[in-house]
mmCIF file of C-alpha atoms in Angstrom:
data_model
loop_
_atom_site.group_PDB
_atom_site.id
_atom_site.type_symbol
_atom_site.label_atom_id
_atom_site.label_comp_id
_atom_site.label_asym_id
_atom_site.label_seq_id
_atom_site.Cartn_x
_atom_site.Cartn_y
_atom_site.Cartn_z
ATOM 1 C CA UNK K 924 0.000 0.000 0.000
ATOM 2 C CA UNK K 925 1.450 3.081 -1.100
ATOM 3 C CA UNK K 926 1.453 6.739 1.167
ATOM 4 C CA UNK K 927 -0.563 9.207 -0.530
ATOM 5 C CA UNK K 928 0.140 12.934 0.630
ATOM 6 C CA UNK K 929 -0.754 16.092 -0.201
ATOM 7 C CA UNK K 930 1.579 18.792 -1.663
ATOM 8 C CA UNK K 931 1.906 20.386 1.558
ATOM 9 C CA UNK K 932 3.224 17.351 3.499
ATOM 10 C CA UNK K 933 5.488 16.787 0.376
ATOM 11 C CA UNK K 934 6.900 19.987 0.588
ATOM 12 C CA UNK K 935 7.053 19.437 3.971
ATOM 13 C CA UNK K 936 9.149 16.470 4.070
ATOM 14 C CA UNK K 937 11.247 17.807 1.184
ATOM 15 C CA UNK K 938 12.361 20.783 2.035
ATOM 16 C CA UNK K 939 11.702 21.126 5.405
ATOM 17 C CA UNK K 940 10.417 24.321 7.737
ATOM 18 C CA UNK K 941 14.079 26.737 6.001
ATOM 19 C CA UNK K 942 13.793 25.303 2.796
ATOM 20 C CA UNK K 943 12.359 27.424 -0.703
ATOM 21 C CA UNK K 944 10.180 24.313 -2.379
ATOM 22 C CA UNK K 945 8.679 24.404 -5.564
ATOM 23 C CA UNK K 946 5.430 25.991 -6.380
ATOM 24 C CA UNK K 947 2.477 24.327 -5.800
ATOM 25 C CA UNK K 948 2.200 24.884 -9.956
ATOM 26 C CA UNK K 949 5.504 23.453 -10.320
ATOM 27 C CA UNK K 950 4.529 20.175 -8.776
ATOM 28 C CA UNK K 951 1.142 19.801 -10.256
ATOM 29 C CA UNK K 952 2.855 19.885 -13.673
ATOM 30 C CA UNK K 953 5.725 17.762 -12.767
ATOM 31 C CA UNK K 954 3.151 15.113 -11.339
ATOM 32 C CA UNK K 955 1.570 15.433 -14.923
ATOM 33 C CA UNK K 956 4.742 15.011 -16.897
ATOM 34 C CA UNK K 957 5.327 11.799 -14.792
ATOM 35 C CA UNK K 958 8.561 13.629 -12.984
ATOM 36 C CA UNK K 959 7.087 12.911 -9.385
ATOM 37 C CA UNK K 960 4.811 10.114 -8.605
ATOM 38 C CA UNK K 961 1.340 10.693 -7.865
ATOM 39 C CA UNK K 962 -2.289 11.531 -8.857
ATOM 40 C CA UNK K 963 -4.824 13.976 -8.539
ATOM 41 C CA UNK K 964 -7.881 12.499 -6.573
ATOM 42 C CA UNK K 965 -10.851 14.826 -6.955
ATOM 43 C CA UNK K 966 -9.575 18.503 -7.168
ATOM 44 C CA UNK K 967 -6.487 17.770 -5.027
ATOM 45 C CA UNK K 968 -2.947 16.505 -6.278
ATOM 46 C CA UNK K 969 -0.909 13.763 -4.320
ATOM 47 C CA UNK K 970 2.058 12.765 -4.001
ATOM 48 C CA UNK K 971 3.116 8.982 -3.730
ATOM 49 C CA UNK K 972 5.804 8.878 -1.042
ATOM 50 C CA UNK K 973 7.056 5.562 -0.981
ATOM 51 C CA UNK K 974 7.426 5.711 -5.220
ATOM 52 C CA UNK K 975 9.052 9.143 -4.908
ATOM 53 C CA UNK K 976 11.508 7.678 -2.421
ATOM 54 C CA UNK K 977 12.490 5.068 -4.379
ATOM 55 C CA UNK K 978 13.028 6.998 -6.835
ATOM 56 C CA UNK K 979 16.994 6.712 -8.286
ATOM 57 C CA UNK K 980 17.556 9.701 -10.140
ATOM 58 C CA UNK K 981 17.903 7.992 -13.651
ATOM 59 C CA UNK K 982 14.859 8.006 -15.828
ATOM 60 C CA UNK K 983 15.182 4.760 -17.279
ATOM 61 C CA UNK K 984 15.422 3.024 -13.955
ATOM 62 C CA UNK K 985 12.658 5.325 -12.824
ATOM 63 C CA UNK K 986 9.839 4.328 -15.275
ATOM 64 C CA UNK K 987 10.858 0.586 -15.134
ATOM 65 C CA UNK K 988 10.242 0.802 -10.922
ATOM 66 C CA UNK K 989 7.362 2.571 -11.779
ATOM 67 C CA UNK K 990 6.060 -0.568 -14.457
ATOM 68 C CA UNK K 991 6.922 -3.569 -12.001
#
């Protein structure tokens, strides 16, 4: 079962209470261009936590995690 949160936790989590995140814009559209895992449920976007962590860096390896 995979951790939905919202963008706020994300950003959150991320970046912490000092950090500058992203836009909330900014991670809509990267969530839309398959960047960052995660879905929009209704009218709010989430982000898929455990996916995002596993995440390696290299898109290749990226989209076949995200297949199996």
């Amino acid at each position: 079962m995979s951790e939905m949160i919202k963008i706020r936790e994300f950003k959150r989590r991320v970046w912490g209470a000092n950090g500058t995140p992203l836009t909330n814009q900014a991670i809509r559209d990267q969530i839309q261009r398959d960047v960052l895992p995660g879905a929009q449920i209704g009218r709010l976007w989430f982000i898929d936590w455990d996916a995002y962590q596993k995440q390696t860096g290299n898109a290749l390896a990226d989209a076949v995690l995200r297949a199996g």
